[in-house]
Amino acid sequence: MYVAGLIRIVADAMGVDVVYTPRKGALHFIGHAAKAEIAGYAYGVLARQLRRQRSEFLKGQSKRLKRATRIGRADQYAEGWVYAARKKVATLAISQKEEALITLWKERNMGELDTCKNRPAKAVRGKDDAWSHGWRDGKNARLDHGVNGSTPFHALGNIRQIGAA
């Protein structure tokens, strides 16, 4: 569920929509011109931070715990991290015109789409502590400017652009 939350944060913040293709295992941020590129970059940066910090948290768990308990705590940690990161990111509204263009593009190029089902983190012993550690660390999430600093971001990842630049 934390991955879906992170994807939604980025999509809302950048004013784009997102489509996941499970066969290819790819995310497609769909939006006008540079917004889709920025969303791809932002997701890549935040996902790497979350993956690294979740891994560090998991390594810090006692090896005597059951694997399911350790994974459940790590998932709770990640959900807390995403919740805190959401508070740091301002959302960008999608205009009705852009939303109509996105919908039209998806219908023409993606066909019929299903919704993904999310798996919530398991309720395990120590979940509250794990969630609060994630929340504390998520407050330090960073999304910096692109390499040359003159433009806000440079793209990484899969994008789909609509409209003209």
Tab-separated table of N, CA and C in Angstrom:
chain	number	residue	atom	x	y	z
A	1	MET	N	0.818	-1.186	0.000
A	1	MET	CA	0.000	0.000	0.000
A	1	MET	C	0.866	1.256	0.000
A	2	TYR	N	2.051	1.165	0.584
A	2	TYR	CA	2.908	2.338	0.629
A	2	TYR	C	3.391	2.746	-0.762
A	3	VAL	N	3.586	1.791	-1.663
A	3	VAL	CA	4.007	2.123	-3.024
A	3	VAL	C	2.892	2.894	-3.728
A	4	ALA	N	1.659	2.431	-3.580
A	4	ALA	CA	0.525	3.133	-4.184
A	4	ALA	C	0.392	4.541	-3.600
A	5	GLY	N	0.637	4.680	-2.312
A	5	GLY	CA	0.585	5.997	-1.683
A	5	GLY	C	1.640	6.932	-2.234
A	6	LEU	N	2.837	6.408	-2.442
A	6	LEU	CA	3.913	7.224	-2.995
A	6	LEU	C	3.604	7.645	-4.427
A	7	ILE	N	3.072	6.727	-5.197
A	7	ILE	CA	2.689	7.045	-6.578
A	7	ILE	C	1.620	8.132	-6.593
A	8	ARG	N	0.633	8.010	-5.706
A	8	ARG	CA	-0.439	9.005	-5.649
A	8	ARG	C	0.091	10.368	-5.219
A	9	ILE	N	1.036	10.401	-4.283
A	9	ILE	CA	1.635	11.671	-3.861
A	9	ILE	C	2.241	12.383	-5.059
A	10	VAL	N	3.036	11.657	-5.821
A	10	VAL	CA	3.725	12.248	-6.968
A	10	VAL	C	2.721	12.702	-8.022
A	11	ALA	N	1.759	11.856	-8.331
A	11	ALA	CA	0.769	12.218	-9.351
A	11	ALA	C	-0.015	13.463	-8.936
A	12	ASP	N	-0.439	13.532	-7.686
A	12	ASP	CA	-1.176	14.703	-7.207
A	12	ASP	C	-0.296	15.948	-7.188
A	13	ALA	N	0.941	15.785	-6.760
A	13	ALA	CA	1.841	16.934	-6.647
A	13	ALA	C	2.185	17.526	-8.005
A	14	MET	N	2.291	16.684	-9.004
A	14	MET	CA	2.705	17.167	-10.312
A	14	MET	C	1.533	17.446	-11.251
A	15	GLY	N	0.331	17.144	-10.819
A	15	GLY	CA	-0.834	17.412	-11.659
A	15	GLY	C	-0.902	16.509	-12.870
A	16	VAL	N	-0.614	15.218	-12.665
A	16	VAL	CA	-0.668	14.238	-13.753
A	16	VAL	C	-1.502	13.043	-13.303
A	17	ASP	N	-1.747	12.139	-14.242
A	17	ASP	CA	-2.396	10.877	-13.911
A	17	ASP	C	-1.362	9.783	-14.095
A	18	VAL	N	-1.635	8.603	-13.567
A	18	VAL	CA	-0.662	7.525	-13.639
A	18	VAL	C	-1.346	6.223	-14.033
A	19	VAL	N	-0.651	5.441	-14.854
A	19	VAL	CA	-1.120	4.128	-15.264
A	19	VAL	C	0.014	3.146	-15.018
A	20	TYR	N	-0.321	1.997	-14.420
A	20	TYR	CA	0.651	0.936	-14.180
A	20	TYR	C	0.359	-0.215	-15.124
A	21	THR	N	1.371	-0.682	-15.833
A	21	THR	CA	1.206	-1.842	-16.706
A	21	THR	C	1.911	-3.027	-16.065
A	22	PRO	N	1.141	-3.960	-15.502
A	22	PRO	CA	1.748	-5.055	-14.746
A	22	PRO	C	2.601	-5.997	-15.590
A	23	ARG	N	2.252	-6.212	-16.842
A	23	ARG	CA	3.051	-7.124	-17.671
A	23	ARG	C	4.462	-6.597	-17.868
A	24	LYS	N	4.574	-5.298	-18.025
A	24	LYS	CA	5.889	-4.684	-18.212
A	24	LYS	C	6.484	-4.228	-16.882
A	25	GLY	N	5.644	-4.151	-15.860
A	25	GLY	CA	6.106	-3.660	-14.566
A	25	GLY	C	6.511	-2.201	-14.629
A	26	ALA	N	5.783	-1.406	-15.402
A	26	ALA	CA	6.158	-0.013	-15.622
A	26	ALA	C	5.044	0.937	-15.199
A	27	LEU	N	5.464	2.077	-14.685
A	27	LEU	CA	4.550	3.178	-14.376
A	27	LEU	C	4.613	4.167	-15.523
A	28	HIS	N	3.466	4.699	-15.889
A	28	HIS	CA	3.416	5.716	-16.932
A	28	HIS	C	2.721	6.937	-16.341
A	29	PHE	N	3.470	8.028	-16.196
A	29	PHE	CA	2.882	9.277	-15.746
A	29	PHE	C	2.384	9.999	-16.978
A	30	ILE	N	1.104	10.329	-16.981
A	30	ILE	CA	0.463	10.907	-18.151
A	30	ILE	C	0.055	12.327	-17.819
A	31	GLY	N	0.542	13.259	-18.615
A	31	GLY	CA	0.206	14.649	-18.371
A	31	GLY	C	0.749	15.542	-19.452
A	32	HIS	N	0.579	16.821	-19.274
A	32	HIS	CA	0.961	17.823	-20.251
A	32	HIS	C	2.458	18.123	-20.161
A	33	ALA	N	3.127	18.017	-21.297
A	33	ALA	CA	4.521	18.423	-21.482
A	33	ALA	C	5.432	17.984	-20.336
A	34	ALA	N	6.050	18.942	-19.677
A	34	ALA	CA	7.090	18.645	-18.695
A	34	ALA	C	6.559	18.045	-17.396
A	35	LYS	N	5.272	18.196	-17.133
A	35	LYS	CA	4.735	17.664	-15.874
A	35	LYS	C	4.965	16.160	-15.753
A	36	ALA	N	4.793	15.438	-16.857
A	36	ALA	CA	4.994	13.990	-16.832
A	36	ALA	C	6.460	13.652	-16.585
A	37	GLU	N	7.363	14.422	-17.186
A	37	GLU	CA	8.796	14.201	-16.961
A	37	GLU	C	9.162	14.459	-15.510
A	38	ILE	N	8.648	15.534	-14.975
A	38	ILE	CA	8.944	15.881	-13.591
A	38	ILE	C	8.410	14.803	-12.645
A	39	ALA	N	7.222	14.302	-12.941
A	39	ALA	CA	6.638	13.248	-12.106
A	39	ALA	C	7.494	11.984	-12.142
A	40	GLY	N	7.990	11.614	-13.322
A	40	GLY	CA	8.865	10.447	-13.430
A	40	GLY	C	10.127	10.621	-12.615
A	41	TYR	N	10.711	11.806	-12.686
A	41	TYR	CA	11.908	12.106	-11.903
A	41	TYR	C	11.600	12.055	-10.410
A	42	ALA	N	10.537	12.729	-10.001
A	42	ALA	CA	10.190	12.813	-8.574
A	42	ALA	C	9.912	11.434	-7.992
A	43	TYR	N	9.179	10.609	-8.731
A	43	TYR	CA	8.903	9.264	-8.241
A	43	TYR	C	10.192	8.463	-8.088
A	44	GLY	N	11.069	8.560	-9.069
A	44	GLY	CA	12.338	7.832	-8.993
A	44	GLY	C	13.144	8.218	-7.770
A	45	VAL	N	13.233	9.514	-7.514
A	45	VAL	CA	14.010	10.007	-6.372
A	45	VAL	C	13.385	9.552	-5.055
A	46	LEU	N	12.090	9.770	-4.899
A	46	LEU	CA	11.429	9.411	-3.640
A	46	LEU	C	11.390	7.899	-3.422
A	47	ALA	N	11.186	7.134	-4.484
A	47	ALA	CA	11.147	5.671	-4.347
A	47	ALA	C	12.507	5.137	-3.914
A	48	ARG	N	13.586	5.686	-4.453
A	48	ARG	CA	14.924	5.249	-4.030
A	48	ARG	C	15.170	5.567	-2.561
A	49	GLN	N	14.765	6.762	-2.125
A	49	GLN	CA	14.935	7.121	-0.716
A	49	GLN	C	14.150	6.174	0.181
A	50	LEU	N	12.897	5.915	-0.181
A	50	LEU	CA	12.051	5.044	0.624
A	50	LEU	C	12.610	3.626	0.653
A	51	ARG	N	13.011	3.109	-0.486
A	51	ARG	CA	13.545	1.747	-0.556
A	51	ARG	C	14.799	1.612	0.317
A	52	ARG	N	15.693	2.599	0.237
A	52	ARG	CA	16.926	2.573	1.030
A	52	ARG	C	16.620	2.638	2.527
A	53	GLN	N	15.739	3.550	2.937
A	53	GLN	CA	15.441	3.695	4.354
A	53	GLN	C	14.640	2.516	4.892
A	54	ARG	N	13.755	1.940	4.093
A	54	ARG	CA	13.009	0.747	4.515
A	54	ARG	C	13.970	-0.417	4.708
A	55	SER	N	14.930	-0.544	3.812
A	55	SER	CA	15.935	-1.603	3.917
A	55	SER	C	16.776	-1.435	5.178
A	56	GLU	N	17.181	-0.205	5.471
A	56	GLU	CA	17.953	0.059	6.691
A	56	GLU	C	17.128	-0.273	7.937
A	57	PHE	N	15.856	0.092	7.922
A	57	PHE	CA	14.987	-0.227	9.052
A	57	PHE	C	14.879	-1.737	9.231
A	58	LEU	N	14.712	-2.446	8.129
A	58	LEU	CA	14.585	-3.898	8.167
A	58	LEU	C	15.849	-4.550	8.718
A	59	LYS	N	17.018	-4.042	8.348
A	59	LYS	CA	18.282	-4.573	8.857
A	59	LYS	C	18.422	-4.354	10.354
A	60	GLY	N	17.783	-3.304	10.865
A	60	GLY	CA	17.857	-2.995	12.294
A	60	GLY	C	16.946	-3.856	13.157
A	61	GLN	N	16.075	-4.638	12.538
A	61	GLN	CA	15.157	-5.499	13.280
A	61	GLN	C	15.887	-6.765	13.744
A	62	SER	N	15.486	-7.259	14.885
A	62	SER	CA	16.098	-8.459	15.453
A	62	SER	C	15.894	-9.660	14.527
A	63	LYS	N	16.941	-10.440	14.360
A	63	LYS	CA	16.868	-11.646	13.525
A	63	LYS	C	16.051	-12.743	14.206
A	64	ARG	N	15.782	-12.578	15.491
A	64	ARG	CA	15.003	-13.588	16.208
A	64	ARG	C	13.508	-13.479	15.926
A	65	LEU	N	13.087	-12.361	15.355
A	65	LEU	CA	11.676	-12.198	15.008
A	65	LEU	C	11.348	-13.048	13.793
A	66	LYS	N	10.079	-13.436	13.690
A	66	LYS	CA	9.636	-14.138	12.488
A	66	LYS	C	9.799	-13.204	11.292
A	67	ARG	N	10.047	-13.802	10.150
A	67	ARG	CA	10.214	-13.009	8.929
A	67	ARG	C	8.958	-12.179	8.653
A	68	ALA	N	7.779	-12.762	8.865
A	68	ALA	CA	6.520	-12.042	8.620
A	68	ALA	C	6.401	-10.818	9.522
A	69	THR	N	6.868	-10.917	10.753
A	69	THR	CA	6.818	-9.781	11.673
A	69	THR	C	7.774	-8.685	11.213
A	70	ARG	N	8.981	-9.075	10.814
A	70	ARG	CA	9.957	-8.086	10.336
A	70	ARG	C	9.440	-7.373	9.086
A	71	ILE	N	8.886	-8.130	8.143
A	71	ILE	CA	8.358	-7.534	6.911
A	71	ILE	C	7.157	-6.643	7.223
A	72	GLY	N	6.278	-7.098	8.118
A	72	GLY	CA	5.120	-6.293	8.511
A	72	GLY	C	5.530	-4.969	9.128
A	73	ARG	N	6.548	-5.018	9.983
A	73	ARG	CA	7.050	-3.770	10.585
A	73	ARG	C	7.663	-2.865	9.533
A	74	ALA	N	8.402	-3.446	8.603
A	74	ALA	CA	9.011	-2.643	7.540
A	74	ALA	C	7.931	-1.996	6.673
A	75	ASP	N	6.847	-2.722	6.413
A	75	ASP	CA	5.737	-2.145	5.648
A	75	ASP	C	5.076	-1.011	6.422
A	76	GLN	N	4.891	-1.195	7.722
A	76	GLN	CA	4.325	-0.123	8.557
A	76	GLN	C	5.253	1.094	8.556
A	77	TYR	N	6.554	0.844	8.643
A	77	TYR	CA	7.549	1.914	8.581
A	77	TYR	C	7.382	2.704	7.282
A	78	ALA	N	7.266	1.969	6.166
A	78	ALA	CA	7.145	2.614	4.857
A	78	ALA	C	5.855	3.420	4.758
A	79	GLU	N	4.764	2.907	5.318
A	79	GLU	CA	3.507	3.662	5.291
A	79	GLU	C	3.628	4.956	6.090
A	80	GLY	N	4.296	4.903	7.226
A	80	GLY	CA	4.538	6.120	7.998
A	80	GLY	C	5.406	7.104	7.238
A	81	TRP	N	6.413	6.582	6.548
A	81	TRP	CA	7.318	7.413	5.755
A	81	TRP	C	6.543	8.143	4.668
A	82	VAL	N	5.682	7.419	3.972
A	82	VAL	CA	4.894	8.013	2.885
A	82	VAL	C	3.934	9.061	3.438
A	83	TYR	N	3.332	8.782	4.585
A	83	TYR	CA	2.408	9.744	5.197
A	83	TYR	C	3.127	11.059	5.505
A	84	ALA	N	4.326	10.972	6.062
A	84	ALA	CA	5.083	12.183	6.382
A	84	ALA	C	5.537	12.896	5.116
A	85	ALA	N	5.936	12.146	4.095
A	85	ALA	CA	6.384	12.760	2.848
A	85	ALA	C	5.238	13.501	2.174
A	86	ARG	N	4.014	12.984	2.300
A	86	ARG	CA	2.843	13.658	1.714
A	86	ARG	C	2.679	15.058	2.292
A	87	LYS	N	2.973	15.211	3.561
A	87	LYS	CA	2.827	16.519	4.207
A	87	LYS	C	3.828	17.538	3.665
A	88	LYS	N	4.934	17.057	3.074
A	88	LYS	CA	5.966	17.952	2.564
A	88	LYS	C	5.707	18.405	1.130
A	89	VAL	N	4.809	17.716	0.426
A	89	VAL	CA	4.604	17.968	-0.992
A	89	VAL	C	3.271	18.672	-1.204
A	90	ALA	N	3.320	19.801	-1.883
A	90	ALA	CA	2.087	20.527	-2.211
A	90	ALA	C	1.466	19.910	-3.456
A	91	THR	N	0.147	19.854	-3.476
A	91	THR	CA	-0.526	19.267	-4.636
A	91	THR	C	-0.802	20.338	-5.684
A	92	LEU	N	-0.803	19.909	-6.936
A	92	LEU	CA	-1.047	20.792	-8.066
A	92	LEU	C	-2.336	20.346	-8.729
A	93	ALA	N	-3.288	21.235	-8.818
A	93	ALA	CA	-4.592	20.876	-9.393
A	93	ALA	C	-4.474	20.684	-10.901
A	94	ILE	N	-5.218	19.714	-11.413
A	94	ILE	CA	-5.288	19.475	-12.845
A	94	ILE	C	-6.505	20.237	-13.365
A	95	SER	N	-6.282	21.061	-14.393
A	95	SER	CA	-7.405	21.808	-14.961
A	95	SER	C	-8.356	20.829	-15.648
A	96	GLN	N	-9.597	21.266	-15.838
A	96	GLN	CA	-10.585	20.406	-16.497
A	96	GLN	C	-10.163	20.074	-17.927
A	97	LYS	N	-9.536	21.026	-18.593
A	97	LYS	CA	-9.079	20.795	-19.964
A	97	LYS	C	-7.995	19.711	-19.977
A	98	GLU	N	-7.033	19.819	-19.073
A	98	GLU	CA	-5.964	18.811	-19.003
A	98	GLU	C	-6.520	17.445	-18.636
A	99	GLU	N	-7.462	17.417	-17.714
A	99	GLU	CA	-8.062	16.144	-17.314
A	99	GLU	C	-8.792	15.497	-18.487
A	100	ALA	N	-9.481	16.308	-19.274
A	100	ALA	CA	-10.175	15.781	-20.453
A	100	ALA	C	-9.172	15.248	-21.480
A	101	LEU	N	-8.056	15.957	-21.674
A	101	LEU	CA	-7.017	15.498	-22.595
A	101	LEU	C	-6.389	14.189	-22.117
A	102	ILE	N	-6.132	14.084	-20.817
A	102	ILE	CA	-5.554	12.861	-20.251
A	102	ILE	C	-6.509	11.692	-20.460
A	103	THR	N	-7.778	11.909	-20.167
A	103	THR	CA	-8.776	10.854	-20.334
A	103	THR	C	-8.861	10.416	-21.793
A	104	LEU	N	-8.894	11.372	-22.699
A	104	LEU	CA	-8.956	11.067	-24.131
A	104	LEU	C	-7.715	10.292	-24.572
A	105	TRP	N	-6.546	10.727	-24.117
A	105	TRP	CA	-5.304	10.048	-24.488
A	105	TRP	C	-5.295	8.613	-23.970
A	106	LYS	N	-5.730	8.428	-22.732
A	106	LYS	CA	-5.756	7.076	-22.159
A	106	LYS	C	-6.722	6.178	-22.928
A	107	GLU	N	-7.876	6.701	-23.291
A	107	GLU	CA	-8.849	5.906	-24.045
A	107	GLU	C	-8.296	5.490	-25.399
A	108	ARG	N	-7.617	6.404	-26.071
A	108	ARG	CA	-7.077	6.117	-27.404
A	108	ARG	C	-5.857	5.194	-27.357
A	109	ASN	N	-4.999	5.367	-26.362
A	109	ASN	CA	-3.721	4.666	-26.360
A	109	ASN	C	-3.615	3.504	-25.372
A	110	MET	N	-4.434	3.477	-24.356
A	110	MET	CA	-4.317	2.449	-23.334
A	110	MET	C	-5.480	1.468	-23.336
A	111	GLY	N	-6.583	1.824	-23.962
A	111	GLY	CA	-7.742	0.937	-23.957
A	111	GLY	C	-8.425	0.935	-22.602
A	112	GLU	N	-9.082	-0.180	-22.307
A	112	GLU	CA	-9.805	-0.294	-21.041
A	112	GLU	C	-8.818	-0.579	-19.904
A	113	LEU	N	-8.940	0.161	-18.822
A	113	LEU	CA	-8.022	0.019	-17.690
A	113	LEU	C	-8.760	-0.493	-16.459
A	114	ASP	N	-8.066	-1.275	-15.664
A	114	ASP	CA	-8.585	-1.733	-14.370
A	114	ASP	C	-7.904	-0.938	-13.272
A	115	THR	N	-8.461	-1.025	-12.072
A	115	THR	CA	-7.804	-0.405	-10.931
A	115	THR	C	-6.964	-1.451	-10.214
A	116	CYS	N	-5.879	-1.002	-9.624
A	116	CYS	CA	-4.998	-1.907	-8.869
A	116	CYS	C	-5.557	-2.105	-7.474
A	117	LYS	N	-5.347	-3.282	-6.949
A	117	LYS	CA	-5.737	-3.559	-5.572
A	117	LYS	C	-4.489	-3.478	-4.710
A	118	ASN	N	-4.585	-2.717	-3.640
A	118	ASN	CA	-3.451	-2.529	-2.733
A	118	ASN	C	-3.530	-3.503	-1.574
A	119	ARG	N	-2.371	-3.921	-1.112
A	119	ARG	CA	-2.287	-4.787	0.055
A	119	ARG	C	-1.832	-3.935	1.228
A	120	PRO	N	-2.687	-3.788	2.236
A	120	PRO	CA	-2.250	-3.008	3.400
A	120	PRO	C	-1.201	-3.771	4.201
A	121	ALA	N	-0.411	-3.044	4.959
A	121	ALA	CA	0.597	-3.667	5.807
A	121	ALA	C	-0.089	-4.510	6.880
A	122	LYS	N	0.531	-5.642	7.197
A	122	LYS	CA	-0.042	-6.528	8.203
A	122	LYS	C	0.039	-5.891	9.582
A	123	ALA	N	-0.950	-6.211	10.401
A	123	ALA	CA	-0.946	-5.750	11.787
A	123	ALA	C	-0.079	-6.716	12.588
A	124	VAL	N	1.100	-6.272	12.964
A	124	VAL	CA	2.035	-7.108	13.711
A	124	VAL	C	2.405	-6.407	15.012
A	125	ARG	N	3.026	-7.162	15.906
A	125	ARG	CA	3.511	-6.543	17.146
A	125	ARG	C	4.545	-5.473	16.797
A	126	GLY	N	4.476	-4.341	17.446
A	126	GLY	CA	5.439	-3.273	17.217
A	126	GLY	C	5.127	-2.411	16.011
A	127	LYS	N	3.915	-2.552	15.463
A	127	LYS	CA	3.584	-1.802	14.248
A	127	LYS	C	3.517	-0.301	14.499
A	128	ASP	N	3.037	0.094	15.679
A	128	ASP	CA	2.921	1.530	15.963
A	128	ASP	C	4.292	2.194	16.049
A	129	ASP	N	5.234	1.508	16.698
A	129	ASP	CA	6.595	2.051	16.772
A	129	ASP	C	7.218	2.129	15.382
A	130	ALA	N	7.005	1.102	14.583
A	130	ALA	CA	7.560	1.085	13.230
A	130	ALA	C	6.975	2.225	12.399
A	131	TRP	N	5.651	2.419	12.497
A	131	TRP	CA	5.001	3.489	11.738
A	131	TRP	C	5.557	4.847	12.161
A	132	SER	N	5.715	5.067	13.491
A	132	SER	CA	6.226	6.364	13.936
A	132	SER	C	7.674	6.595	13.552
A	133	HIS	N	8.486	5.532	13.509
A	133	HIS	CA	9.862	5.686	13.023
A	133	HIS	C	9.839	6.084	11.552
A	134	GLY	N	8.964	5.472	10.779
A	134	GLY	CA	8.832	5.821	9.368
A	134	GLY	C	8.358	7.248	9.185
A	135	TRP	N	7.408	7.658	10.004
A	135	TRP	CA	6.904	9.034	9.931
A	135	TRP	C	8.025	10.022	10.234
A	136	ARG	N	8.806	9.721	11.256
A	136	ARG	CA	9.921	10.597	11.643
A	136	ARG	C	10.940	10.702	10.503
A	137	ASP	N	11.284	9.565	9.902
A	137	ASP	CA	12.260	9.577	8.812
A	137	ASP	C	11.677	10.172	7.534
A	138	GLY	N	10.397	9.978	7.298
A	138	GLY	CA	9.756	10.521	6.100
A	138	GLY	C	9.715	12.035	6.090
A	139	LYS	N	9.756	12.641	7.259
A	139	LYS	CA	9.785	14.103	7.323
A	139	LYS	C	11.078	14.651	6.719
A	140	ASN	N	12.091	13.788	6.592
A	140	ASN	CA	13.372	14.206	6.018
A	140	ASN	C	13.496	13.852	4.546
A	141	ALA	N	12.402	13.441	3.908
A	141	ALA	CA	12.440	13.111	2.484
A	141	ALA	C	12.860	14.345	1.699
A	142	ARG	N	13.684	14.139	0.662
A	142	ARG	CA	14.206	15.262	-0.113
A	142	ARG	C	13.914	15.074	-1.584
A	143	LEU	N	13.562	16.175	-2.214
A	143	LEU	CA	13.367	16.200	-3.656
A	143	LEU	C	14.035	17.474	-4.150
A	144	ASP	N	15.259	17.324	-4.656
A	144	ASP	CA	16.071	18.480	-5.037
A	144	ASP	C	15.881	18.852	-6.502
A	145	HIS	N	16.436	20.012	-6.860
A	145	HIS	CA	16.397	20.491	-8.240
A	145	HIS	C	17.250	19.605	-9.132
A	146	GLY	N	17.048	19.755	-10.439
A	146	GLY	CA	17.817	18.998	-11.419
A	146	GLY	C	19.291	19.356	-11.393
A	147	VAL	N	20.066	18.713	-12.241
A	147	VAL	CA	21.517	18.832	-12.221
A	147	VAL	C	21.998	20.252	-12.460
A	148	ASN	N	21.498	20.933	-13.495
A	148	ASN	CA	22.033	22.258	-13.785
A	148	ASN	C	21.366	23.358	-12.969
A	149	GLY	N	20.285	23.066	-12.288
A	149	GLY	CA	19.662	24.030	-11.397
A	149	GLY	C	18.823	25.083	-12.081
A	150	SER	N	18.911	25.231	-13.406
A	150	SER	CA	18.131	26.255	-14.066
A	150	SER	C	16.689	25.815	-14.296
A	151	THR	N	16.481	24.523	-14.442
A	151	THR	CA	15.130	23.992	-14.544
A	151	THR	C	14.876	23.159	-13.311
A	152	PRO	N	13.621	23.083	-12.854
A	152	PRO	CA	13.361	22.401	-11.597
A	152	PRO	C	13.764	20.936	-11.573
A	153	PHE	N	13.527	20.164	-12.630
A	153	PHE	CA	13.789	18.731	-12.594
A	153	PHE	C	14.211	18.227	-13.971
A	154	HIS	N	14.909	17.127	-13.991
A	154	HIS	CA	15.208	16.403	-15.224
A	154	HIS	C	14.575	15.031	-15.107
A	155	ALA	N	14.077	14.509	-16.212
A	155	ALA	CA	13.240	13.304	-16.183
A	155	ALA	C	14.054	12.031	-16.082
A	156	LEU	N	13.505	11.077	-15.389
A	156	LEU	CA	13.957	9.693	-15.338
A	156	LEU	C	12.702	8.852	-15.310
A	157	GLY	N	12.661	7.764	-16.027
A	157	GLY	CA	11.514	6.868	-15.939
A	157	GLY	C	10.591	6.958	-17.138
A	158	ASN	N	9.486	6.258	-17.053
A	158	ASN	CA	8.523	6.178	-18.134
A	158	ASN	C	7.536	7.337	-18.058
A	159	ILE	N	7.336	8.011	-19.177
A	159	ILE	CA	6.417	9.136	-19.216
A	159	ILE	C	5.577	9.058	-20.481
A	160	ARG	N	4.432	9.675	-20.449
A	160	ARG	CA	3.576	9.835	-21.618
A	160	ARG	C	3.125	11.290	-21.616
A	161	GLN	N	3.468	12.012	-22.674
A	161	GLN	CA	3.126	13.420	-22.734
A	161	GLN	C	1.940	13.632	-23.663
A	162	ILE	N	1.108	14.588	-23.304
A	162	ILE	CA	0.006	14.996	-24.169
A	162	ILE	C	0.131	16.484	-24.429
A	163	GLY	N	-0.373	16.944	-25.522
A	163	GLY	CA	-0.353	18.361	-25.824
A	163	GLY	C	1.015	18.832	-26.251
A	164	ALA	N	1.147	20.125	-26.467
A	164	ALA	CA	2.419	20.724	-26.884
A	164	ALA	C	3.124	21.321	-25.684
A	165	ALA	N	4.415	21.500	-25.811
A	165	ALA	CA	5.237	22.019	-24.709
A	165	ALA	C	4.946	23.468	-24.410
